[in-house]
């Protein structure tokens, strides 16, 4: 109920205050298929702290950093689509997109050896997920070819 209300409110605000087209972002981003947009603050003990996005290689975990909110003096600065050279600082708030579990785990990951091992495990999990996805796509393509050859026997040869 709240989710529907928030979607309606956001949609109305976007229609009124921007010239953006309204799309079904839940469907486009696969939010109902295990993907999520998450927001979390970088703590002093975070594995992400004081590393660049390039060093972190979050893309290998299937996670994309969409934006960073950073306190600069008294103001909060928004850094959209941050460059790989940007360093994550304590107190930053990250907006990430990726598999829901990966984002949850990332938000809790502590620095040190344990955090490094969690990263390696997350990379392995993402590689496995991509392999499964590839197999599913190949199976779907094969099924489409099979159906097409039944419908159009001459073209399927």
C-alpha angles and dihedrals in degrees: 000000000000090000091055091047092050092048091051092048093048092046092051092048092050092048092049103040104030140044092228121127113242114239132176095261092178089064096037093052096040092239091156091050100065098283122117145179108231135186125202140160122240110240128202091258096046120130088222096056119115094005129111120241087247091056092046094053091198090166087072086062090050093253125129122195105223098180146347128218110207129183110229110182106309095338132080114228122207116216108191121196091000120216118248090246094063115111120225111232133198109269094029116131114220126206108203138179124205145084107345095233092049091054092047092050092046092052090056100038114125126213122256135051094322090055091048090052091048088053092051090048091049090051090051090049091051092049089052091048091051092049091051090048091051091051091050092050092049090050091050092049091049091050091050091050090049092051092044092052090053092050095042107024095176094050094047093063 
